[in-house]
């Protein structure tokens, strides 16, 4: 009886481990100090994206660039246009963005985002949450509304004029895009976005 019990206990422990084990982030690109990862999960069609890097600049300048939505065309990959819809407070806004499609046969995307800046005094970091609110305005002709986009930024000063960045994105671009095709190009947008941000922050340092 004890032998059977031992077998059952071993099986239970094995399945418990499998049930609670978390999938790992996979490094897809490393260049110029920018690390781009993706994560495949069973409950999402599209891989999540994570970027870790260190930028030279001031916290306030980076937060300004994120909240100054009209200038997103200068740094956010694929941004065709962006406009402020509502300023809720000095730390919370709602904005609208149109994203260029990378292919001629794919419609451009648009999305409405609620962005909130959340200071964390304990860790001296700034958390930024950007969540898509697709029903905030009616759909627009010839554009596919992005139904899901969750972005989180953790910005932590690490030394004089140095910022540690952890960025995570979960997105569903909507429409009939094949997940396999989208997942093949997950590194291009994040890498170019953070390359552009790096240059803009450097320029602000000398303004």
CSV table of C-alpha atoms in Angstrom, one decimal:
chain,number,residue,atom,x,y,z
A,1,UNK,CA,0.0,0.0,0.0
A,2,UNK,CA,2.8,2.4,0.8
A,3,UNK,CA,4.4,1.7,-2.6
A,4,UNK,CA,1.1,2.7,-4.4
A,5,UNK,CA,0.8,5.7,-2.2
A,6,UNK,CA,4.4,6.8,-3.1
A,7,UNK,CA,3.6,6.4,-6.8
A,8,UNK,CA,0.4,8.5,-6.5
A,9,UNK,CA,2.2,11.1,-4.5
A,10,UNK,CA,5.0,11.4,-7.1
A,11,UNK,CA,2.5,11.8,-9.9
A,12,UNK,CA,0.6,14.5,-7.9
A,13,UNK,CA,3.9,16.4,-7.3
A,14,UNK,CA,4.8,16.2,-11.0
A,15,UNK,CA,1.5,17.5,-12.2
A,16,UNK,CA,1.4,20.2,-9.6
A,17,UNK,CA,4.8,21.4,-10.8
A,18,UNK,CA,3.7,21.4,-14.4
A,19,UNK,CA,0.5,23.2,-13.6
A,20,UNK,CA,2.3,26.0,-11.7
A,21,UNK,CA,5.5,26.3,-13.7
A,22,UNK,CA,5.7,29.5,-15.7
A,23,UNK,CA,6.9,29.8,-19.3
A,24,UNK,CA,10.2,31.6,-19.8
A,25,UNK,CA,10.9,34.8,-21.7
A,26,UNK,CA,13.1,34.0,-24.7
A,27,UNK,CA,15.7,36.6,-25.8
A,28,UNK,CA,15.1,37.4,-29.5
A,29,UNK,CA,17.4,40.4,-30.1
A,30,UNK,CA,20.3,42.0,-28.3
A,31,UNK,CA,21.9,45.1,-29.8
A,32,UNK,CA,23.2,48.4,-28.5
A,33,UNK,CA,22.2,47.5,-25.0
A,34,UNK,CA,18.6,46.8,-25.9
A,35,UNK,CA,17.3,43.4,-25.0
A,36,UNK,CA,14.1,42.2,-26.7
A,37,UNK,CA,12.3,39.1,-25.4
A,38,UNK,CA,9.1,37.4,-26.3
A,39,UNK,CA,6.8,35.0,-24.4
A,40,UNK,CA,4.4,32.4,-25.7
A,41,UNK,CA,1.5,31.4,-23.5
A,42,UNK,CA,-1.4,29.0,-24.0
A,43,UNK,CA,-4.1,31.7,-23.3
A,44,UNK,CA,-2.9,34.2,-25.9
A,45,UNK,CA,-2.6,34.0,-29.7
A,46,UNK,CA,0.1,36.6,-29.9
A,47,UNK,CA,3.4,36.5,-28.0
A,48,UNK,CA,4.0,39.0,-25.3
A,49,UNK,CA,7.0,41.3,-25.6
A,50,UNK,CA,9.5,42.5,-23.0
A,51,UNK,CA,12.3,45.1,-23.4
A,52,UNK,CA,15.0,45.7,-20.9
A,53,UNK,CA,17.6,48.5,-21.4
A,54,UNK,CA,19.3,51.4,-19.8
A,55,UNK,CA,18.8,54.9,-21.2
A,56,UNK,CA,20.8,58.1,-20.6
A,57,UNK,CA,18.5,60.9,-19.6
A,58,UNK,CA,16.1,62.4,-17.0
A,59,UNK,CA,13.0,60.7,-15.7
A,60,UNK,CA,10.9,63.8,-16.3
A,61,UNK,CA,12.1,64.0,-19.9
A,62,UNK,CA,11.1,60.4,-20.6
A,63,UNK,CA,7.7,60.8,-19.0
A,64,UNK,CA,7.2,64.0,-21.0
A,65,UNK,CA,7.9,62.1,-24.3
A,66,UNK,CA,5.4,59.4,-23.4
A,67,UNK,CA,2.7,61.9,-22.5
A,68,UNK,CA,3.3,64.3,-25.4
A,69,UNK,CA,1.4,62.1,-27.8
A,70,UNK,CA,1.7,64.4,-30.8
A,71,UNK,CA,5.5,63.6,-30.9
A,72,UNK,CA,5.0,59.8,-30.9
A,73,UNK,CA,5.5,59.9,-34.6
A,74,UNK,CA,9.2,60.7,-33.9
A,75,UNK,CA,9.9,57.6,-31.8
A,76,UNK,CA,7.1,55.1,-31.6
A,77,UNK,CA,7.5,52.5,-34.3
A,78,UNK,CA,4.8,52.5,-37.0
A,79,UNK,CA,3.0,55.6,-35.7
A,80,UNK,CA,1.3,57.4,-38.5
A,81,UNK,CA,-0.5,60.0,-36.3
A,82,UNK,CA,-1.4,60.5,-32.7
A,83,UNK,CA,-3.6,63.0,-30.9
A,84,UNK,CA,-4.7,63.8,-27.4
A,85,UNK,CA,-8.4,63.1,-26.7
A,86,UNK,CA,-8.7,63.9,-23.1
A,87,UNK,CA,-6.4,65.1,-20.3
A,88,UNK,CA,-7.8,63.6,-17.1
A,89,UNK,CA,-4.9,65.0,-14.9
A,90,UNK,CA,-1.3,65.8,-15.1
A,91,UNK,CA,-0.6,62.1,-14.7
A,92,UNK,CA,-3.4,60.5,-16.8
A,93,UNK,CA,-4.5,61.0,-20.4
A,94,UNK,CA,-6.5,59.3,-23.2
A,95,UNK,CA,-5.1,59.5,-26.7
A,96,UNK,CA,-5.8,58.1,-30.2
A,97,UNK,CA,-3.2,56.7,-32.5
A,98,UNK,CA,-3.1,55.4,-36.1
A,99,UNK,CA,-0.5,52.8,-36.9
A,100,UNK,CA,1.0,52.1,-40.3
A,101,UNK,CA,0.6,48.6,-41.6
A,102,UNK,CA,3.9,47.0,-42.6
A,103,UNK,CA,2.3,45.4,-45.7
A,104,UNK,CA,0.2,46.7,-48.6
A,105,UNK,CA,-2.5,44.0,-48.2
A,106,UNK,CA,-3.0,44.7,-44.5
A,107,UNK,CA,-5.2,47.5,-43.2
A,108,UNK,CA,-3.7,50.2,-41.0
A,109,UNK,CA,-4.6,49.9,-37.3
A,110,UNK,CA,-5.9,52.4,-34.8
A,111,UNK,CA,-6.3,52.4,-31.1
A,112,UNK,CA,-7.5,54.4,-28.2
A,113,UNK,CA,-5.2,54.3,-25.1
A,114,UNK,CA,-5.6,55.4,-21.5
A,115,UNK,CA,-2.2,56.2,-20.1
A,116,UNK,CA,-1.5,56.6,-16.4
A,117,UNK,CA,1.7,57.6,-14.6
A,118,UNK,CA,2.0,56.0,-11.1
A,119,UNK,CA,5.0,57.1,-9.0
A,120,UNK,CA,6.3,54.5,-6.5
A,121,UNK,CA,8.0,56.4,-3.7
A,122,UNK,CA,9.2,53.2,-2.0
A,123,UNK,CA,11.3,52.1,-5.0
A,124,UNK,CA,11.8,55.6,-6.4
A,125,UNK,CA,10.6,54.3,-9.7
A,126,UNK,CA,7.8,55.4,-12.1
A,127,UNK,CA,5.3,52.9,-13.3
A,128,UNK,CA,3.3,53.7,-16.4
A,129,UNK,CA,0.3,51.8,-17.5
A,130,UNK,CA,-1.2,52.1,-21.0
A,131,UNK,CA,-4.4,50.2,-21.7
A,132,UNK,CA,-6.5,50.1,-24.8
A,133,UNK,CA,-10.1,51.2,-24.5
A,134,UNK,CA,-11.4,50.3,-28.0
A,135,UNK,CA,-15.0,51.4,-27.4
A,136,UNK,CA,-14.1,54.9,-26.3
A,137,UNK,CA,-14.8,56.3,-29.8
A,138,UNK,CA,-16.7,54.7,-32.8
A,139,UNK,CA,-14.7,52.7,-35.3
A,140,UNK,CA,-13.3,54.6,-38.3
A,141,UNK,CA,-13.6,53.6,-41.9
A,142,UNK,CA,-10.7,51.7,-43.5
A,143,UNK,CA,-9.0,51.2,-40.1
A,144,UNK,CA,-9.0,48.1,-37.9
A,145,UNK,CA,-9.4,48.9,-34.2
A,146,UNK,CA,-6.9,47.2,-31.9
A,147,UNK,CA,-9.1,45.3,-29.4
A,148,UNK,CA,-6.4,44.6,-26.8
A,149,UNK,CA,-3.2,46.4,-25.9
A,150,UNK,CA,-1.6,46.4,-22.4
A,151,UNK,CA,1.7,48.2,-21.9
A,152,UNK,CA,3.6,48.6,-18.6
A,153,UNK,CA,6.7,50.6,-18.1
A,154,UNK,CA,8.9,50.5,-15.0
A,155,UNK,CA,11.4,53.4,-15.0
A,156,UNK,CA,14.0,53.3,-12.3
A,157,UNK,CA,16.9,55.8,-11.9
A,158,UNK,CA,20.0,53.7,-11.4
A,159,UNK,CA,22.8,56.4,-11.4
A,160,UNK,CA,23.3,60.0,-12.4
A,161,UNK,CA,21.3,60.5,-15.6
A,162,UNK,CA,20.8,56.7,-16.1
A,163,UNK,CA,17.4,55.1,-16.3
A,164,UNK,CA,16.8,51.3,-16.1
A,165,UNK,CA,13.8,50.4,-18.2
A,166,UNK,CA,11.5,47.4,-18.1
A,167,UNK,CA,8.8,47.4,-20.7
A,168,UNK,CA,6.2,44.7,-21.3
A,169,UNK,CA,3.5,44.6,-24.0
A,170,UNK,CA,0.6,42.3,-24.6
A,171,UNK,CA,-1.3,43.1,-27.8
A,172,UNK,CA,-3.9,41.7,-30.2
A,173,UNK,CA,-3.7,43.7,-33.4
A,174,UNK,CA,-7.3,42.7,-34.4
A,175,UNK,CA,-8.5,41.7,-37.8
A,176,UNK,CA,-7.4,38.5,-39.5
A,177,UNK,CA,-3.6,38.7,-39.1
A,178,UNK,CA,-2.1,35.2,-38.7
A,179,UNK,CA,-0.4,35.0,-35.2
A,180,UNK,CA,2.5,33.1,-36.7
A,181,UNK,CA,3.3,35.9,-39.1
A,182,UNK,CA,2.9,38.6,-36.5
A,183,UNK,CA,5.1,36.7,-34.0
A,184,UNK,CA,7.9,36.5,-36.6
A,185,UNK,CA,8.4,40.3,-36.4
A,186,UNK,CA,8.0,41.0,-32.7
A,187,UNK,CA,11.5,42.3,-32.3
A,188,UNK,CA,11.6,45.0,-35.1
A,189,UNK,CA,9.1,47.5,-33.5
A,190,UNK,CA,10.4,47.4,-29.9
A,191,UNK,CA,14.0,47.7,-31.0
A,192,UNK,CA,13.5,50.6,-33.3
A,193,UNK,CA,11.2,52.3,-30.7
A,194,UNK,CA,13.9,52.2,-28.0
A,195,UNK,CA,16.6,53.2,-30.4
A,196,UNK,CA,14.6,56.3,-31.3
A,197,UNK,CA,13.9,57.1,-27.6
A,198,UNK,CA,17.6,56.8,-26.7
A,199,UNK,CA,18.5,59.5,-29.3
A,200,UNK,CA,15.6,61.8,-28.3
A,201,UNK,CA,16.6,61.6,-24.6
A,202,UNK,CA,20.2,62.4,-25.4
A,203,UNK,CA,19.1,65.4,-27.4
A,204,UNK,CA,17.0,66.6,-24.5
A,205,UNK,CA,20.1,66.4,-22.2
A,206,UNK,CA,21.8,69.2,-24.3
A,207,UNK,CA,18.7,71.4,-24.8
